[in-house]
mmCIF file of C-alpha atoms in Angstrom:
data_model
loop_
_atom_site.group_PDB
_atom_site.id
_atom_site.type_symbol
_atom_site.label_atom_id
_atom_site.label_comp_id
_atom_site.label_asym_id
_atom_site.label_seq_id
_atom_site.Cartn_x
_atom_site.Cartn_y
_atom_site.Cartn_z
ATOM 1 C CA UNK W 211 -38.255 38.847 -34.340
ATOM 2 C CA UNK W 212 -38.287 35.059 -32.750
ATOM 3 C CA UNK W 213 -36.487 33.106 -35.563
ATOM 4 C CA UNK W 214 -34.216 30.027 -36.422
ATOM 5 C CA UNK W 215 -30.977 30.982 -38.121
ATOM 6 C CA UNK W 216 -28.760 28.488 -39.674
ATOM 7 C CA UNK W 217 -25.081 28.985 -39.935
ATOM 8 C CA UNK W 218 -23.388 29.221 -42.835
ATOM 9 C CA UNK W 219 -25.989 29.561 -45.615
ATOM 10 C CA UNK W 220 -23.336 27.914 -48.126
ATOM 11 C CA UNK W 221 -20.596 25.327 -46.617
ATOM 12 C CA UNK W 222 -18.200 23.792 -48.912
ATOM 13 C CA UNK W 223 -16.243 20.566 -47.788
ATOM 14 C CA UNK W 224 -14.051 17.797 -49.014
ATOM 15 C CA UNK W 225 -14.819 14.553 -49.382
ATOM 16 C CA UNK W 226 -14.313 12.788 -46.335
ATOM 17 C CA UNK W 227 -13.836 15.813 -43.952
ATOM 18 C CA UNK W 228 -15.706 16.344 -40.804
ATOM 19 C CA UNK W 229 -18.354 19.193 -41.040
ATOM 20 C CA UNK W 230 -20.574 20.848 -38.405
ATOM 21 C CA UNK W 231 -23.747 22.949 -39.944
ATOM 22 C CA UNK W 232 -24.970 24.984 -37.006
ATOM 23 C CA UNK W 233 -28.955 25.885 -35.905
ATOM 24 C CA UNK W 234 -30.025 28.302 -32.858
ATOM 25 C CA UNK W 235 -33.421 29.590 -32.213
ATOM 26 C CA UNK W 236 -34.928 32.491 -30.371
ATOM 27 C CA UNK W 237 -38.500 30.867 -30.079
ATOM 28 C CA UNK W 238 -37.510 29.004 -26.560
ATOM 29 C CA UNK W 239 -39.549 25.484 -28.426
ATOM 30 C CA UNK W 240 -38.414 22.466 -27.256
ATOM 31 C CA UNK W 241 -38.623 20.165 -30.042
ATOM 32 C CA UNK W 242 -35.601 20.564 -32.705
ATOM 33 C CA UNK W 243 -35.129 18.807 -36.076
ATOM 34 C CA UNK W 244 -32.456 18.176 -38.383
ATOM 35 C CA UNK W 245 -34.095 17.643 -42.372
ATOM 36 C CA UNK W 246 -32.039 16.371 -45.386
ATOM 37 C CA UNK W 247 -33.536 18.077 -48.816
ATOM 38 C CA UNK W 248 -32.162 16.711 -52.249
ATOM 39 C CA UNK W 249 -32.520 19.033 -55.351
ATOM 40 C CA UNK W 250 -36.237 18.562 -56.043
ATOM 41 C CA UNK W 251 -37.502 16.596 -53.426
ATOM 42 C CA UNK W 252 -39.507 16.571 -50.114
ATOM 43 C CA UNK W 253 -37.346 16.977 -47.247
ATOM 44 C CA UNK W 254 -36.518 13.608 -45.307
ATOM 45 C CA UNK W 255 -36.025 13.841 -41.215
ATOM 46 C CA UNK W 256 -33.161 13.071 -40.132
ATOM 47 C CA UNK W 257 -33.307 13.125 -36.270
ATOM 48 C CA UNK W 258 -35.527 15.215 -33.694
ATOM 49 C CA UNK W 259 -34.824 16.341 -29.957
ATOM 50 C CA UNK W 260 -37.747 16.310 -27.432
ATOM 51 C CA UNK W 261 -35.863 18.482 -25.071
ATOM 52 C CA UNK W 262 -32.500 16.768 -24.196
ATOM 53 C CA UNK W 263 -33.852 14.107 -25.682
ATOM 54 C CA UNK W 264 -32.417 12.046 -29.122
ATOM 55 C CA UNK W 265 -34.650 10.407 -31.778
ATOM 56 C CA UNK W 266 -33.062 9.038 -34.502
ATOM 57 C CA UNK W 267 -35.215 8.018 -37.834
ATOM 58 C CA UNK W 268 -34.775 4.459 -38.185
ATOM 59 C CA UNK W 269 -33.023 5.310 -42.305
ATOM 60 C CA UNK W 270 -30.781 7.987 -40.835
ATOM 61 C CA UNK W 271 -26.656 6.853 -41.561
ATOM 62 C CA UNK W 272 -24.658 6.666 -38.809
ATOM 63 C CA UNK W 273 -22.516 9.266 -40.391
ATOM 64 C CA UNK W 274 -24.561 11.728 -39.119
ATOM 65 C CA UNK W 275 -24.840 13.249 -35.297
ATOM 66 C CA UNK W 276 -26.196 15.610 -33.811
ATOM 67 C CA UNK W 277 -25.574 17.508 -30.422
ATOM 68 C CA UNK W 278 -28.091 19.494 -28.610
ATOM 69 C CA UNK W 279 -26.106 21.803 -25.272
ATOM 70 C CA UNK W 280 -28.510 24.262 -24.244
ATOM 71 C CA UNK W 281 -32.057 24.790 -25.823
ATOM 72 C CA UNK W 282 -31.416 27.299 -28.372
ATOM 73 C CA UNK W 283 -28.520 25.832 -30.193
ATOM 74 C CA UNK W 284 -28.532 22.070 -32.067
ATOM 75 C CA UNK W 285 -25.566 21.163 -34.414
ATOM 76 C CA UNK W 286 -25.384 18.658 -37.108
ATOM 77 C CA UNK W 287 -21.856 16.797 -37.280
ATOM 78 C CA UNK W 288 -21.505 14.995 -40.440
ATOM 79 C CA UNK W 289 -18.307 12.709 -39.782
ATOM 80 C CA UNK W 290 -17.268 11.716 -42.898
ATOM 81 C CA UNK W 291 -19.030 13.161 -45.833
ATOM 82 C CA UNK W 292 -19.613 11.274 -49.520
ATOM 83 C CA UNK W 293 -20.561 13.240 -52.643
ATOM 84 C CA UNK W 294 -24.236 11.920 -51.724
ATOM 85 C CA UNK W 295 -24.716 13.788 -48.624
ATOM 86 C CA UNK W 296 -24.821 16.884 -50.544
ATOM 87 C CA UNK W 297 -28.174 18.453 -50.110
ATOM 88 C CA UNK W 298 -30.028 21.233 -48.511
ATOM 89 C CA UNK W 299 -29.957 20.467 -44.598
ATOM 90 C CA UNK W 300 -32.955 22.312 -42.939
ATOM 91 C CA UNK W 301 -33.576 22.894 -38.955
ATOM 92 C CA UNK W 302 -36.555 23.329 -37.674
ATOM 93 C CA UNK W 303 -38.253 23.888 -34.463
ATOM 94 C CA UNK W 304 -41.946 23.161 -33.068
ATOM 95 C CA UNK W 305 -43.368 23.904 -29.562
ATOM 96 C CA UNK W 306 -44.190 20.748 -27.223
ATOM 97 C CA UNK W 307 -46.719 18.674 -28.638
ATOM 98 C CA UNK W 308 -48.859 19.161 -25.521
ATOM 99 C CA UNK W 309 -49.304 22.379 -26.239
ATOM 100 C CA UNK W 310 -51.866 21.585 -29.285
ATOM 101 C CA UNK W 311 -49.977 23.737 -32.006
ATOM 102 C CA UNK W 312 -48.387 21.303 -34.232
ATOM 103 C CA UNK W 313 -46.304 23.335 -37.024
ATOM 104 C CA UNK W 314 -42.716 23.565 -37.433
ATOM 105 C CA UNK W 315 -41.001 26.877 -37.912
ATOM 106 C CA UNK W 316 -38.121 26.322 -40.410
ATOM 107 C CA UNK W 317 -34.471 28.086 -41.000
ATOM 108 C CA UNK W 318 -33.240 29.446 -43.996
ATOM 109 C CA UNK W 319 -31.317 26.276 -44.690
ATOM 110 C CA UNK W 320 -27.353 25.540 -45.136
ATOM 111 C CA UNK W 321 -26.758 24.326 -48.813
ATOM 112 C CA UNK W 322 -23.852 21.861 -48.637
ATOM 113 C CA UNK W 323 -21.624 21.016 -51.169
ATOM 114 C CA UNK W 324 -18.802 17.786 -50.857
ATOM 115 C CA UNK W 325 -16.016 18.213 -53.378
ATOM 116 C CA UNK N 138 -48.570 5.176 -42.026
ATOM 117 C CA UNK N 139 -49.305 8.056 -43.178
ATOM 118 C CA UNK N 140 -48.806 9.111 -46.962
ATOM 119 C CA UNK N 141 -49.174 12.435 -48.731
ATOM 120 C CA UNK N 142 -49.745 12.767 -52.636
ATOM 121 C CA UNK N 143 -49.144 15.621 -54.415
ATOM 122 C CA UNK N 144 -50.520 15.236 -57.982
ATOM 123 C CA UNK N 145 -48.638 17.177 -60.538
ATOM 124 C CA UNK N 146 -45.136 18.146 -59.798
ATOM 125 C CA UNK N 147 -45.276 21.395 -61.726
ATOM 126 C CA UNK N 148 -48.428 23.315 -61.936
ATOM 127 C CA UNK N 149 -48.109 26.531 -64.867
ATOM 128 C CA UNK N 150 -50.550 29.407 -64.770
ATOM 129 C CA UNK N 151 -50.770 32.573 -66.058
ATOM 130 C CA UNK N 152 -50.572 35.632 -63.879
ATOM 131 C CA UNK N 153 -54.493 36.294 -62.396
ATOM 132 C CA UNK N 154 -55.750 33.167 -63.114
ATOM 133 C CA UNK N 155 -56.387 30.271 -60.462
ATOM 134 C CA UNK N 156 -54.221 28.367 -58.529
ATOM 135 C CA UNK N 157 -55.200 24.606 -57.662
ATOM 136 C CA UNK N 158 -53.002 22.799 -55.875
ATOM 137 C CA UNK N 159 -53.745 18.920 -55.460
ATOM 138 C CA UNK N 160 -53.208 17.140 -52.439
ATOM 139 C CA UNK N 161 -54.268 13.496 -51.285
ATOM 140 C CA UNK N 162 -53.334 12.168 -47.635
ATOM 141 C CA UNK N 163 -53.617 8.952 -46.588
ATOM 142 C CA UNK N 164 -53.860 8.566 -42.313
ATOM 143 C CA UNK N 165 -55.624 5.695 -39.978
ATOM 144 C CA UNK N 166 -56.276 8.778 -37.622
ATOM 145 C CA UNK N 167 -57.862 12.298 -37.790
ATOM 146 C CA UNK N 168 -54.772 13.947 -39.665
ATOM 147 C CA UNK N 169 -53.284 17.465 -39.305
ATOM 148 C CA UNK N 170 -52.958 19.057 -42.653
ATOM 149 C CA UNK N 171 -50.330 21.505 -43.963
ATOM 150 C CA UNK N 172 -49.411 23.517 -46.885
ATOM 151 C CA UNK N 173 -45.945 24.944 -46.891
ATOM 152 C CA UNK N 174 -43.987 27.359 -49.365
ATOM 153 C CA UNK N 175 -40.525 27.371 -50.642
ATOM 154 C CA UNK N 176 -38.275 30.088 -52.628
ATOM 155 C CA UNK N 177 -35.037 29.147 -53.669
ATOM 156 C CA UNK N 178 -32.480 28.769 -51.203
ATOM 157 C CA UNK N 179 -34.677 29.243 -48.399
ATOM 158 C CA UNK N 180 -36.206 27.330 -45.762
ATOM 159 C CA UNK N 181 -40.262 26.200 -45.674
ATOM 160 C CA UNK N 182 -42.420 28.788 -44.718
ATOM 161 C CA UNK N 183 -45.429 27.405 -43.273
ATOM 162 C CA UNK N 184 -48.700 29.021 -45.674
ATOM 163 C CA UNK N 185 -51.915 27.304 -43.303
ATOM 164 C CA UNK N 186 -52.934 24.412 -41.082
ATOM 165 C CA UNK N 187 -56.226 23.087 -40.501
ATOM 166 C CA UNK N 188 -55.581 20.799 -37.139
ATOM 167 C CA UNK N 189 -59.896 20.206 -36.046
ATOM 168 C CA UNK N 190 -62.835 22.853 -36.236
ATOM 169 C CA UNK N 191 -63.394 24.963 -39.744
ATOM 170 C CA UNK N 192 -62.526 22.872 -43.030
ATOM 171 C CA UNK N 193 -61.953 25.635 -44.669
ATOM 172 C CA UNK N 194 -58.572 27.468 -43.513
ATOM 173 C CA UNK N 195 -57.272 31.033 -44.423
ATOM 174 C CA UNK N 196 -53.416 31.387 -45.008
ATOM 175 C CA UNK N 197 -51.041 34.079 -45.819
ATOM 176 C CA UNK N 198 -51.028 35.822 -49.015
ATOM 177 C CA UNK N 199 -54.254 35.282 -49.883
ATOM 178 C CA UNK N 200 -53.958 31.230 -50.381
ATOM 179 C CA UNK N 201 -56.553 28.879 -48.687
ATOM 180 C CA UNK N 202 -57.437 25.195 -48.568
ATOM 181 C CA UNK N 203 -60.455 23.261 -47.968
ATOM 182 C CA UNK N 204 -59.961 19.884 -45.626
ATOM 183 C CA UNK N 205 -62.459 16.996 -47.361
ATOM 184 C CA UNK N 206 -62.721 14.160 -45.190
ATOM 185 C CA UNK N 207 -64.854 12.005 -47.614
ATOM 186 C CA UNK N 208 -62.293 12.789 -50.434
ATOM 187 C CA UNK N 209 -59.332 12.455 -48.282
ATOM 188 C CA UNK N 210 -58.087 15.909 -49.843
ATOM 189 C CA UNK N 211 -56.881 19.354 -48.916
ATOM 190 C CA UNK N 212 -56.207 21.272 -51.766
ATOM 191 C CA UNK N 213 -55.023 24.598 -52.023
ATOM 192 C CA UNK N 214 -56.074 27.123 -54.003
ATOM 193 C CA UNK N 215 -55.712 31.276 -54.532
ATOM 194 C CA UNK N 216 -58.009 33.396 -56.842
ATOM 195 C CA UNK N 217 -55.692 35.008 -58.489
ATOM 196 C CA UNK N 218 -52.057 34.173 -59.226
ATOM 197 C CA UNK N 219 -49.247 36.636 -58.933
ATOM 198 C CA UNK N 220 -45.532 36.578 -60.132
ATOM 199 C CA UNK N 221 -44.493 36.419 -56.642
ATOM 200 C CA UNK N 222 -46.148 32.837 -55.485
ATOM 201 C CA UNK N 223 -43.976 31.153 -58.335
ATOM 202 C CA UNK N 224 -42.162 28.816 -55.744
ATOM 203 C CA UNK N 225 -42.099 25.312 -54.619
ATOM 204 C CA UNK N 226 -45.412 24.206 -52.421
ATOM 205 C CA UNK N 227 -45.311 21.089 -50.121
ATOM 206 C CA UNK N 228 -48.511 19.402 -48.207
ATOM 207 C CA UNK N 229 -47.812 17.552 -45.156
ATOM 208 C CA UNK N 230 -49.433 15.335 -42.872
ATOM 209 C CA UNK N 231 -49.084 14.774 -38.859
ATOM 210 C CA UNK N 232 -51.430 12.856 -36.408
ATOM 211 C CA UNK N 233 -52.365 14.027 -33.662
ATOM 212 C CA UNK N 234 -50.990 11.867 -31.766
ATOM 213 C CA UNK N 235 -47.789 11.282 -29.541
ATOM 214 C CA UNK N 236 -44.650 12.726 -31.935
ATOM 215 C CA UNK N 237 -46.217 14.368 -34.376
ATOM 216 C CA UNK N 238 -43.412 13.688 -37.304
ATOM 217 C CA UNK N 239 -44.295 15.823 -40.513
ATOM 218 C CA UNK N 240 -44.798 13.369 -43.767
ATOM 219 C CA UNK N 241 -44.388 15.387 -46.685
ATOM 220 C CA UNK N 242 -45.141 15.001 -50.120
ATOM 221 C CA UNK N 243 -43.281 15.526 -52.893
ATOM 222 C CA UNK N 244 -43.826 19.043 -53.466
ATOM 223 C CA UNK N 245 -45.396 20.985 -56.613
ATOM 224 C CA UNK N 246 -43.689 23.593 -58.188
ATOM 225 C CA UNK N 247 -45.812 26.167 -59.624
ATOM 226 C CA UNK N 248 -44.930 28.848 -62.262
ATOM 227 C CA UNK N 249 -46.697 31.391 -62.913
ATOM 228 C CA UNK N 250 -46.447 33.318 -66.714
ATOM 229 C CA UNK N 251 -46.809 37.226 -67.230
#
């Protein structure tokens, strides 16, 4: 089945320690997204590729990157991460906008925790 | 901008009864609407989407909403509850135009009693 898997599920890190959550798809869409989710609230974008192409929300903390190589794969680099960057971080993937379908297929999500 | 409103952040029925689900938008142009479910530790699974034609959209198990224009709504609702939709439930907005960026609201989180 086409899908977007997120790898790991559960990351634990320390407190100031670089950390890469990982996103691939199977649904060849060319539009990826990185969410943030805190515990009990809506998730917040964080950034979106059009293709090769980088949009960063206007909010989004510099501590936070994201690469795109190839069209399946996207990876969130958090450079330095503070107790308050713990959340739920969600990818998700949506066709061109051209195309007239407009919803976004989600992955399971990697839970992060900063110790 | 575009704004979503969820009204009631928890929802409680019992199982069989109805479901209502509130949801307000706020958009300067003809929106796209969606409802979205959430189990936890899992991702958002998308439940419907009304984008133009029929205001009144089917979704997955058994859930449907109703697009109102003059009431700026599109609530969702399901007959009859079951143990299984207790989850989290987010409506979200897009316009149809350029980069369609999802605006979600704040989610409801419905539980559902034996």
């Amino acid at each position: 089945d086409a899908m977007v898997i997120q790898n790991p599920r559960y990351q634990v890190t320390q407190f100031g320690k670089p950390v890469t959550l990982s996103c691939s798809q199977t649904l060849n869409h060319n539009v990826m997204y990185w969410y943030q989710q805190k515990s009990s609230q809506a998730p917040k974008l964080l950034f979106h590729y059009y293709d090769k192409d980088f949009n960063n929300e206007a909010d989004t903390p510099d501590n936070f990157q994201s690469r795109r190589p190839n069209t399946s794969f996207c990876f969130l680099d958090i450079r330095s991460p503070g107790l308050g960057d713990a959340a739920m971080y969600l990818c998700a993937t949506s066709r061109d906008w051209a195309s007239g379908t407009h919803e976004q297929y989600f992955g399971p999500g990697t839970r992060l925790t900063v110790t | 901008a575009q704004s979503v409103t969820q009204l009631g952040s928890h929802v409680s029925v019992s199982e069989g009864a109805l479901v209502l689900l509130r949801c307000n938008y706020s958009s300067s142009v003809p929106p796209y609407l969606f409802w979205y479910v959430q189990y936890p530790n899992q991702g958002l699974q998308l439940l419907l989407k009304y984008t133009t034609g029929a205001t009144l959209v089917k979704g997955i198990n058994g859930f449907e909403a109703e697009f109102k224009k003059s009431e700026t709504s599109f609530h969702l609702t399901k007959p009859s509850a079951h143990m299984s939709d207790a989850a989290e439930y987010f409506c979200a907005v897009s316009e149809n135009t350029g980069f369609q960026k999802l605006v979600f609201g704040t989610g409801t989180r419905l539980l559902v009693s034996p």
